[in-house]
XYZ file of C-alpha atoms in Angstrom:
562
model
C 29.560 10.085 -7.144
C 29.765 6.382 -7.343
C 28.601 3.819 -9.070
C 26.121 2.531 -7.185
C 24.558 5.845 -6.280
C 24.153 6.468 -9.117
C 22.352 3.180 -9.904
C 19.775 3.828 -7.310
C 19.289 7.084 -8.741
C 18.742 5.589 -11.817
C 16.076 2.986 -10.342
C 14.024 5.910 -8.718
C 13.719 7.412 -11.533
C 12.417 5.041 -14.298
C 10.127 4.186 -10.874
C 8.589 7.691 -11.487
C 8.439 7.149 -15.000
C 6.452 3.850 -14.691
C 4.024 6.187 -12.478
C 4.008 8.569 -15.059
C 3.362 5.845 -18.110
C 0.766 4.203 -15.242
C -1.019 8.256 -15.188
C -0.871 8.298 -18.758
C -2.527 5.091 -20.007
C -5.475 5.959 -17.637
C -5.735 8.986 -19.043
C -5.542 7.683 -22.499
C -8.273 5.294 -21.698
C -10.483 8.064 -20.231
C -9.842 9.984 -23.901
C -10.835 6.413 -25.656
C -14.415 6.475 -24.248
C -14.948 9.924 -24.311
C -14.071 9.498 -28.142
C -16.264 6.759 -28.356
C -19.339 8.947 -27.387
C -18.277 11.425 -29.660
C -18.209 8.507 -32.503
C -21.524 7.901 -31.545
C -23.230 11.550 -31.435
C -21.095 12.109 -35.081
C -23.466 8.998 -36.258
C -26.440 10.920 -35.071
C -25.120 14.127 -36.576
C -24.196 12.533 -39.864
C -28.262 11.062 -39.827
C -29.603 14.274 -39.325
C -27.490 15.738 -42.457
C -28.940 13.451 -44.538
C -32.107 14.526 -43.698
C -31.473 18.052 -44.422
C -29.752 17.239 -47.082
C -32.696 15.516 -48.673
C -36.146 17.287 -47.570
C -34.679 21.366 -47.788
C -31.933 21.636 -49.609
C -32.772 19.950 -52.460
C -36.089 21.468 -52.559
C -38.204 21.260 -56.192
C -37.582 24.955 -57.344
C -34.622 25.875 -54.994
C -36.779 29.144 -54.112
C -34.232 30.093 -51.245
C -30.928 29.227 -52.577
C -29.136 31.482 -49.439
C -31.006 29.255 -47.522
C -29.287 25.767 -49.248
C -26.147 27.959 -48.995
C -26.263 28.381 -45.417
C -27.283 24.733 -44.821
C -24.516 23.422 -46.885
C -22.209 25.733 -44.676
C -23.381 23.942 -41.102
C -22.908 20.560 -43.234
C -19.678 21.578 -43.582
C -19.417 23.331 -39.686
C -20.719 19.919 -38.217
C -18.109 17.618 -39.790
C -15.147 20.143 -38.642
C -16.343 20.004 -34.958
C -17.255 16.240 -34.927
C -13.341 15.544 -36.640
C -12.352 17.828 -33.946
C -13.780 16.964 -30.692
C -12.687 12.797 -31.859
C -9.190 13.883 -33.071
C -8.283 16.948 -30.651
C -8.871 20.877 -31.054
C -5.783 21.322 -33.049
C -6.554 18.671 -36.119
C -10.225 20.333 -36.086
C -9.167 23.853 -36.353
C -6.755 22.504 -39.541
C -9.930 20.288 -40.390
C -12.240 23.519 -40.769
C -9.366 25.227 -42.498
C -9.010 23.144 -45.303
C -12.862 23.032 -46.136
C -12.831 26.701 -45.833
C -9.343 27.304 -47.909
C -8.212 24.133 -49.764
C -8.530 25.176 -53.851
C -10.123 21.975 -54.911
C -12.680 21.846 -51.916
C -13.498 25.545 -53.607
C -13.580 24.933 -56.602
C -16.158 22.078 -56.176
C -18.253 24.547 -54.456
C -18.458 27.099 -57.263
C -19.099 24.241 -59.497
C -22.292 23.095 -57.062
C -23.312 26.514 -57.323
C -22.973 27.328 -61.095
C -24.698 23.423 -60.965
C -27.296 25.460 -59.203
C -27.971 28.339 -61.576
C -29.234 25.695 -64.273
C -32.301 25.218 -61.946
C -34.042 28.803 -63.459
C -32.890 27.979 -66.615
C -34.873 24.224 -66.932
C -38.518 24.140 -67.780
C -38.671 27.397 -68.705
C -40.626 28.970 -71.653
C -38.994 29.555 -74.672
C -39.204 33.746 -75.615
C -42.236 34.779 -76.774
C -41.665 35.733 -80.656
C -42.582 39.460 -81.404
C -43.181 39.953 -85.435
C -44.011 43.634 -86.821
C -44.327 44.471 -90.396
C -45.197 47.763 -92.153
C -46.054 48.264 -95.873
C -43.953 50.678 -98.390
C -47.386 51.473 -100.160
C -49.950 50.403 -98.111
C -52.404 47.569 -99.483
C -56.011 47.934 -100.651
C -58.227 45.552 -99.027
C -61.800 46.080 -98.352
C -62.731 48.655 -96.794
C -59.225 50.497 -95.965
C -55.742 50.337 -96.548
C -53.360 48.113 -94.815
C -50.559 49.662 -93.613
C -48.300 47.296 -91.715
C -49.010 44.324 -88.681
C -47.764 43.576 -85.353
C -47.651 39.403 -84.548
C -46.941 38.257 -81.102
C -46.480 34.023 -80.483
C -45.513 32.327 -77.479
C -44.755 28.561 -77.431
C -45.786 26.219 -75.072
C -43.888 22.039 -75.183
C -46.253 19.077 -74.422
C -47.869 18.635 -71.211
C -45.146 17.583 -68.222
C -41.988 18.485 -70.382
C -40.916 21.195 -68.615
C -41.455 19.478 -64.967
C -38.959 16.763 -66.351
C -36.521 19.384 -67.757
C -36.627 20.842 -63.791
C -36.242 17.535 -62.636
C -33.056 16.528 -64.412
C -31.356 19.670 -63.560
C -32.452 19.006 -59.817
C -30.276 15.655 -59.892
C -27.518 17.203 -62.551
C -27.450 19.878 -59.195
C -27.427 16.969 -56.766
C -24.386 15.659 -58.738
C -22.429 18.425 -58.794
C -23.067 17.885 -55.032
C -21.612 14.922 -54.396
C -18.681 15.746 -56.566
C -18.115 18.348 -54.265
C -18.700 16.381 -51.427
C -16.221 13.439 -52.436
C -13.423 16.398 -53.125
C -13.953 17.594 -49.703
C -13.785 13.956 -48.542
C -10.360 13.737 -50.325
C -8.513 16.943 -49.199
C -9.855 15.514 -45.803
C -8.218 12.624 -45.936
C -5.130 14.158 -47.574
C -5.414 16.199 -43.612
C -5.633 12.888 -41.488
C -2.288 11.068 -43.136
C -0.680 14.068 -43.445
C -1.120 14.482 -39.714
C -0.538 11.208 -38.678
C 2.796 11.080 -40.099
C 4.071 14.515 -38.774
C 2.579 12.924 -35.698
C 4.142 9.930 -36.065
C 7.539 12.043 -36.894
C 7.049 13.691 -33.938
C 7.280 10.809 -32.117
C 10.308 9.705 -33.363
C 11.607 12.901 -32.397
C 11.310 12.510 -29.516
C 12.436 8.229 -28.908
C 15.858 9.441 -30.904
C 16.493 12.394 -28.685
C 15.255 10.561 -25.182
C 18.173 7.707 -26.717
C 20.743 10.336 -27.130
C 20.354 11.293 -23.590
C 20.303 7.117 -22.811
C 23.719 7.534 -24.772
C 25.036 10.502 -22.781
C 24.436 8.319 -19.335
C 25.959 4.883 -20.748
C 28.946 7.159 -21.309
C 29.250 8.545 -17.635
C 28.847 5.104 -16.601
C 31.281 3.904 -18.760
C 33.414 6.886 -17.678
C 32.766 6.005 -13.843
C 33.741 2.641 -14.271
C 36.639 2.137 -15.679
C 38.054 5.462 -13.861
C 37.472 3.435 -10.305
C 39.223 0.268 -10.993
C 42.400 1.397 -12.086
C 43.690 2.395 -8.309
C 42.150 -0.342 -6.526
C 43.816 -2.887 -9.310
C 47.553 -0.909 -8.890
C 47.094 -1.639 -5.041
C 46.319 -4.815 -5.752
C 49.182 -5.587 -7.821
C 51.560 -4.141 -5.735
C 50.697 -5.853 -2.562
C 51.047 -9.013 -5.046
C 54.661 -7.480 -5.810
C 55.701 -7.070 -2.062
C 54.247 -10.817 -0.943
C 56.748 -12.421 -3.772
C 59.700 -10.363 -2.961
C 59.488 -11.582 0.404
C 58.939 -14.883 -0.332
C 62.115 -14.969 -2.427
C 64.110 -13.468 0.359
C 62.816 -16.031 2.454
C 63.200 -19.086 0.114
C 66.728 -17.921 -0.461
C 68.388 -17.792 3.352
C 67.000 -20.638 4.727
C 65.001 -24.429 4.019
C 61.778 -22.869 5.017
C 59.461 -21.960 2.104
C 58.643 -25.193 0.565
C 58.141 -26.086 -3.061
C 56.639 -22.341 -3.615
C 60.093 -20.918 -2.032
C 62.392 -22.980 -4.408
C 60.043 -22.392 -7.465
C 60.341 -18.386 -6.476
C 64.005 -18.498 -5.747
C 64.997 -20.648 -9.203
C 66.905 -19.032 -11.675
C 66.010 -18.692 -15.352
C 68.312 -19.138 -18.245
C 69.279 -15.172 -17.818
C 70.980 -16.110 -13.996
C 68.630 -14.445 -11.663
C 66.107 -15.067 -9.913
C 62.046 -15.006 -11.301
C 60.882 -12.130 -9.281
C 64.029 -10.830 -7.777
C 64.260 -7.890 -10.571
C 62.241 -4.692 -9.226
C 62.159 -3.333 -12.429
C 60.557 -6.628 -14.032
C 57.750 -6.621 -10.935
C 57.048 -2.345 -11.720
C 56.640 -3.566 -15.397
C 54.178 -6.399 -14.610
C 52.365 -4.455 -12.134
C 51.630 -1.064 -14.195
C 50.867 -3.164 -17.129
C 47.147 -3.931 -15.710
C 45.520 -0.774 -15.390
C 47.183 -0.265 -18.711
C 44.976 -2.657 -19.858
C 41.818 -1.731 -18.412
C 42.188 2.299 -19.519
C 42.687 1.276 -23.352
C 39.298 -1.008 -22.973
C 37.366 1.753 -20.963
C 38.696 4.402 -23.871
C 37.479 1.994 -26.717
C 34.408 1.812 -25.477
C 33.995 5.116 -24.638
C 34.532 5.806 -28.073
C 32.183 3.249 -29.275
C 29.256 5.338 -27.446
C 30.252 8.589 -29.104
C 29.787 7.186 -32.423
C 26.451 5.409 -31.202
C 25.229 8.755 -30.453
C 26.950 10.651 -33.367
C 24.586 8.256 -35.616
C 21.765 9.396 -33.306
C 22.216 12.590 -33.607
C 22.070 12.338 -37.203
C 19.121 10.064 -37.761
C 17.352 13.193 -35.575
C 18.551 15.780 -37.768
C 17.161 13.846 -40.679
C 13.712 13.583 -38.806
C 13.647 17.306 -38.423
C 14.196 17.854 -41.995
C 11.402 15.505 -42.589
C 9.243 16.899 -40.842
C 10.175 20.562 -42.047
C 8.971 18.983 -45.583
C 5.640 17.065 -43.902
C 4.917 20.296 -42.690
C 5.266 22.756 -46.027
C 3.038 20.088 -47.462
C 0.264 20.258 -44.400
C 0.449 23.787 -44.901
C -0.459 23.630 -48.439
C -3.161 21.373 -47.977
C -4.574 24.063 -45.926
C -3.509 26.594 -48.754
C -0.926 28.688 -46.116
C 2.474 29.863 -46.377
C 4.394 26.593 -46.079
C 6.480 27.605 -43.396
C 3.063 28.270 -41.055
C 3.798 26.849 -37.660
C 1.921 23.565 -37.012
C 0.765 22.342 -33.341
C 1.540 19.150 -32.769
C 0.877 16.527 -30.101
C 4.082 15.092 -28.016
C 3.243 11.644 -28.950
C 0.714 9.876 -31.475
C -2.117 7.728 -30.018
C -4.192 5.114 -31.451
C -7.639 6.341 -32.387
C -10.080 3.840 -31.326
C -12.012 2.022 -33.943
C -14.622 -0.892 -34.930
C -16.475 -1.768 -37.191
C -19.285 -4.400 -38.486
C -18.812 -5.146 -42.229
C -22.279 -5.039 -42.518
C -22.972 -1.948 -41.149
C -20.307 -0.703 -42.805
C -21.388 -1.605 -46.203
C -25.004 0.073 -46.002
C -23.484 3.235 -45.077
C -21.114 2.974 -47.738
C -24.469 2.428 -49.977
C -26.472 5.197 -48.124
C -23.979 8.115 -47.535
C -20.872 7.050 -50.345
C -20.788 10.730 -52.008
C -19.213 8.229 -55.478
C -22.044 6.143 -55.345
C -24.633 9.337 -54.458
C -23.492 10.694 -57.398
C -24.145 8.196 -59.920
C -27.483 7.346 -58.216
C -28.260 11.038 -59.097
C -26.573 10.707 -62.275
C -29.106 7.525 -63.386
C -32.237 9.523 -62.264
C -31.413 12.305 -64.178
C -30.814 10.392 -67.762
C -34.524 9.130 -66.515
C -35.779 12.511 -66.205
C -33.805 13.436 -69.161
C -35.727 10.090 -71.286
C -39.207 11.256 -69.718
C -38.153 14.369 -71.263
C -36.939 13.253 -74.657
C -40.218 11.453 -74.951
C -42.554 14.630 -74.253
C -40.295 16.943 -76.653
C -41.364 14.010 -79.552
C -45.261 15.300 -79.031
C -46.377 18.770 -80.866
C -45.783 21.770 -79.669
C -48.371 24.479 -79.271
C -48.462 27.844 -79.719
C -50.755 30.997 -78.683
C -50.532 34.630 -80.400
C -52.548 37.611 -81.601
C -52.031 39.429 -84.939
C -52.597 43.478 -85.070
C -53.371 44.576 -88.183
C -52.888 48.700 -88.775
C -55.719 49.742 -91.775
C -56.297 53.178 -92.641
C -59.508 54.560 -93.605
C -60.304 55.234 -97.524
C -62.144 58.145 -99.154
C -65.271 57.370 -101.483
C -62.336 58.491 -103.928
C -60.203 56.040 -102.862
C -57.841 58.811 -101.176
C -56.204 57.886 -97.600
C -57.917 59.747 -95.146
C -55.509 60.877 -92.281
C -54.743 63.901 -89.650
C -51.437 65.667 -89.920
C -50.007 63.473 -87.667
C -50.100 60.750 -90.430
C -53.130 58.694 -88.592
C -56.181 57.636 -90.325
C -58.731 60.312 -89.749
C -62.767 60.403 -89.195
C -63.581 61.793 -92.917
C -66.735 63.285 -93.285
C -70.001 61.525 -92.773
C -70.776 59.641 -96.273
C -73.217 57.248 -96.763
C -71.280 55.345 -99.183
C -68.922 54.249 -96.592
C -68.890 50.836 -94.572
C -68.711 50.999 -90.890
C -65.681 48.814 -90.890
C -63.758 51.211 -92.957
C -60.242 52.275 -91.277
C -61.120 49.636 -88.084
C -57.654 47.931 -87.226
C -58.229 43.752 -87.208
C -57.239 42.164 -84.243
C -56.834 38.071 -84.750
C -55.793 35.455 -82.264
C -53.693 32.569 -83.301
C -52.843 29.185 -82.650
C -50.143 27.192 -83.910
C -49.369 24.035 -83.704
C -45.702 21.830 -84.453
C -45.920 18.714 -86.330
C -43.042 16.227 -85.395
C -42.680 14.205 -88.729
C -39.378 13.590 -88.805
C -39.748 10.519 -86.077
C -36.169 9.146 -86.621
C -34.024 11.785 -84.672
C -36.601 11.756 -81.864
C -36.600 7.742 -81.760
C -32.034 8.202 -81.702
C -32.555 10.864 -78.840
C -34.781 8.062 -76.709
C -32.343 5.660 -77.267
C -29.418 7.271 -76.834
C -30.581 8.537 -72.794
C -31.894 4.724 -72.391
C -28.531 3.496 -72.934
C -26.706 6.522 -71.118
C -28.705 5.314 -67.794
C -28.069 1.781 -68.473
C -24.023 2.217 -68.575
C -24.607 4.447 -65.073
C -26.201 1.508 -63.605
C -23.605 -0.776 -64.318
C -20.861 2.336 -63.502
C -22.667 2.035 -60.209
C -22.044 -1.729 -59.809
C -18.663 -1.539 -60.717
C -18.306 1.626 -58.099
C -19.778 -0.614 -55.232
C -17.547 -3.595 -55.868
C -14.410 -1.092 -56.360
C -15.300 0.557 -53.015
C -16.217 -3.100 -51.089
C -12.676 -3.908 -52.264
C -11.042 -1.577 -51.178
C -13.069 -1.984 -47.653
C -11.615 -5.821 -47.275
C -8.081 -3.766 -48.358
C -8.350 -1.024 -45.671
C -9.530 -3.397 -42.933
C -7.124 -6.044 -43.767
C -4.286 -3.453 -43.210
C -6.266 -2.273 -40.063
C -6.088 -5.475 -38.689
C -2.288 -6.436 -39.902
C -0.992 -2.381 -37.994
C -2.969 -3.439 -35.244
C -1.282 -6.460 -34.793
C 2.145 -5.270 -35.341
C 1.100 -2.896 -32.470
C 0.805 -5.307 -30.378
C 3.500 -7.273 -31.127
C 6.253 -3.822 -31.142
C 4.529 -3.505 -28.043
C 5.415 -6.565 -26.289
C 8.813 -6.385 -27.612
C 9.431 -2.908 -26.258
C 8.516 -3.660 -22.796
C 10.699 -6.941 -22.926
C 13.744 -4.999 -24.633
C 12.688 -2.411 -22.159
C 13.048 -5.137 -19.102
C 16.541 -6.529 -20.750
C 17.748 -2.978 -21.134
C 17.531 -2.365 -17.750
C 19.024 -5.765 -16.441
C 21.869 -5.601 -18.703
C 22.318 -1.439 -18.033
C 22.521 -2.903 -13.815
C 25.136 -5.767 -14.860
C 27.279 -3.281 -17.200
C 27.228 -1.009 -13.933
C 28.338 -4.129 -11.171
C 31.393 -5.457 -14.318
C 28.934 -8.558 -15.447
C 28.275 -7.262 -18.668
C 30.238 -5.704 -21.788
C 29.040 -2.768 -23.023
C 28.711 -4.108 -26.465
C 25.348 -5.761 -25.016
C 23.590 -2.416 -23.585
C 23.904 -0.883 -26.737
C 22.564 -3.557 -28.890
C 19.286 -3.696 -26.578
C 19.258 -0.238 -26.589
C 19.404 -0.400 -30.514
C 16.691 -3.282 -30.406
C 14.476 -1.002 -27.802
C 14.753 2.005 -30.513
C 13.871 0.404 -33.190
C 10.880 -1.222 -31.731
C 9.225 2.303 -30.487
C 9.939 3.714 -33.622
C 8.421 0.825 -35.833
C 5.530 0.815 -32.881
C 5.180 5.158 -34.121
C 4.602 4.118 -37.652
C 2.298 1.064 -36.680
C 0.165 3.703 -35.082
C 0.197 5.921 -38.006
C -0.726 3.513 -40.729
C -3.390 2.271 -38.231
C -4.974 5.369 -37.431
C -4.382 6.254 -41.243
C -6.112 3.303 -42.530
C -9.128 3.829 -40.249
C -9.427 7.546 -41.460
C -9.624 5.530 -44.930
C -12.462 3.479 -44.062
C -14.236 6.292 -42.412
C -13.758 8.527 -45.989
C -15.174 5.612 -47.865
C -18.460 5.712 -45.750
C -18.537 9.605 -45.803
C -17.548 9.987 -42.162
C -14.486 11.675 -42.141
């Protein structure tokens, strides 16, 4: 096949891959919008959380905790199918994994729901206090015997202490919450870069090996090339050999011939004639396509070691991305050699945002922030608290007091079971002799020591003061690192562009040069420094993408949206 067959091949078929590129960035934009709804019903979503999250289950006495349970769960079920409908079935299914088998994301959960356990425990009554006594030798008192006493006191705190105690635990519970939240938030984000960079590896992938195959054509061309004008340059040279022979003949025998004849037919310093030696002219003539096989070799060569480096530069992808995965995979806490679907190539996620916006849901739904907002109201509960344990203390009973009956003899009077018995009908008995005494009681605690109570007060007041300013410094920590994210947003999106731009111009150059290399106008040194220039572009335009669409999965965790 010849050269310029297979150039037109060649055109007709980056033609069909422009169609294909042409298909492809339609379809890409059809995927932006349709992600763009989905942004917007994940807002709506993430509002109606909230208010679940706020009216039932954080309820006052948490009387259904399955309930909370099974809320928390659809929390959890919502954000897995909103990640997964924006970033594509496969990332959701890992998405829902990780909340469901991630350690930490676990182990948050447990801690919520041990958080949750303290709710029974708050506000609730001390023990009642059961006292019995019984004498050795019961006691004379009027009218009968002692013989022993039963006491039974229950405790009650000041009026509203126990409805702060249950309110402080209802924030310490809403803390443990958002702990658990920001963990999840975490191993989610952990998910998104980890997947954007086997993404991103995958893309690379797949530029080095679409190069080595480049490579592999250069080389046939090369091949093709310098095979073809090695005959047509030995015919040449030998007609060239035949016209001078006969010119020397000619300038030789006769006057005709001219200053060319008597130039041909002079005679060096050896004694013959310039051209006249047929060995000479055989030597001169095989000595060009001599010439022009050594350069096609050498550059044949060069190509081999182009894609001998290409080769390995995708052997050292592979291995990369046989690490990326083991670590994906133990995000998701699976065997780290799990298979892992992956897209062909990695797109840019669309994404804007309004710093204003962006700050009040950072203020509304930032699980750091939520957290030391419940943290503050509880240290108020817990002061409110502090300041109704410094009040008395009041307690209710009723003392039983066991008295035996007494003989006008002053003898114990009882049946054979041991129990004071009816004696006989004296007149010099009371009525009230033998009657057990039954006595309510009511006790009351007298705080005197005022100093420890006064410490306690303080101490809270300036435990909620530090939380507020822990919460200032929080906000200004996270608005930081919002100008940080979205200043590296902007800066990848940028550099998108620009790798862009050069791409399709390296892209454009490639294929001029790669059409003069085929016609002889080019060296080949020149296609494969383009091609060099080209690969190095889409691979620095595969890691623009992933810090972008890493960076925006950043700003998303810090408002919660993730």
């Amino acid at each position: 096949m010849t050269a310029p067959k297979l150039e037109n091949i060649m055109y007709k078929l980056r033609n069909i891959i422009y169609k294909l590129k042409n298909i492809m960035y339609k379809l890409k934009n059809i995927i932006y919008k349709l992600e763009n709804i989905m942004y917007k019903l994940r807002n709506i979503i993430y509002k109606l959380r909230n208010i679940m999250y706020k009216k039932t289950l954080f309820s006052p006495y948490f009387k259904n905790k399955t309930a909370s349970v099974a809320i928390l769960i659809v929390v959890l079920g919502t954000v897995s199918v909103s990640a997964a409908v924006a970033q594509g079935d496969s990332l959701g299914v890992y998405l829902q994994t990780a909340a469901q088998n991630n350690p930490g994301v676990k182990a948050g959960f447990l801690a919520y729901q041990a958080a949750l356990q303290k709710l029974p425990q708050a506000g609730a009554l001390q023990d009642p206090q059961l006292d019995m006594g019984f004498f050795l030798r019961p006691m004379d008192i009027i009218d009968g015997r002692q013989v022993g006493q039963v006491q039974l006191m229950q405790m009650f705190p000041w009026f509203g202490t126990r409805k702060a105690a249950r309110t402080e635990a209802q924030h310490m519970a809403k803390m443990a919450f958002e702990q658990f939240r920001e963990l999840r938030d975490n191993v989610f984000l952990n998910v998104y870069t980890q997947w954007y960079i086997l993404c991103s590896l995958q893309q690379k992938l797949k530029y080095g090996r679409e190069n080595i195959a480049l490579m592999k054509h250069i080389e046939i061309l090369a091949l093709q090339k310098f095979q073809s004008p090695v005959n047509s340059s030995a015919a040449s040279a030998s007609q060239r050999m035949d016209n001078s022979s006969a010119s020397g003949v000619t300038g030789a025998g006769g006057n005709a011939g001219g200053m060319s004849g008597m130039n041909m037919g002079t005679k060096p310093a050896g004694g013959e004639p310039a051209n006249s030696s047929p060995e000479r002219s055989e030597r001169t003539g095989s000595s060009m396509p001599a010439m022009g096989g050594s350069s096609g070799m050498s550059e044949t060569l060069g190509i081999q070691l182009e894609i001998l480096e290409l080769e390995n530069s995708v052997e050292n992808i592979l291995s990369e991305i046989h690490a990326e995965k083991a670590r994906f995979n133990l995000l998701l806490n699976r065997p780290a050699e799990t298979e892992i679907v992956l897209p062909d190539s990695i797109v840019q996620i669309p994404f804007s945002m309004d710093n204003e916006t962006v700050m009040s849901l950072i203020a509304a739904q930032n699980p750091m922030l939520g957290m030391i907002s419940e943290e503050s109201l509880a240290y108020a509960a817990k002061a409110e608290m502090d300041r109704k344990m410094s009040y008395p203390m009041f307690g209710v009973g009723l003392q039983y007091m066991l008295i035996a009956r007494t003989s006008p003899s002053g003898e114990t009077v009882s049946d054979n079971a041991g129990h004071a018995a009816s004696p006989a009908v004296s007149g010099n008995m009371s009525s009230m002799n033998g009657r057990d005494m039954i006595m309510p009681m009511l006790s009351v605690s007298i705080p005197v020591f005022r100093g420890k109570y006064r410490a306690l007060q303080r101490e809270t007041q300036l435990l909620r003061q530090a939380s507020e300013e822990k919460y200032a410094e929080t906000l200004n920590t996270l608005q930081a690192e919002l100008y940080r994210f979205k200043h590296q947003l902007d800066d990848a999106a940028r550099r998108i562009a620009l790798y862009r731009k050069q791409t399709e111009l390296s892209q454009t150059t490639y294929n001029i040069l790669l059409k003069e290399f085929v016609s002889g106008k080019s060296d080949l040194g020149s296609v494969i420094r383009v091609q060099r220039q080209l690969l190095d572009y889409q691979l620095k335009t595969a890691e623009a993408v992933a810090e972008y669409n890493t960076k925006a999965a950043a700003i998303r965790k810090v408002m919660s949206e993730v």
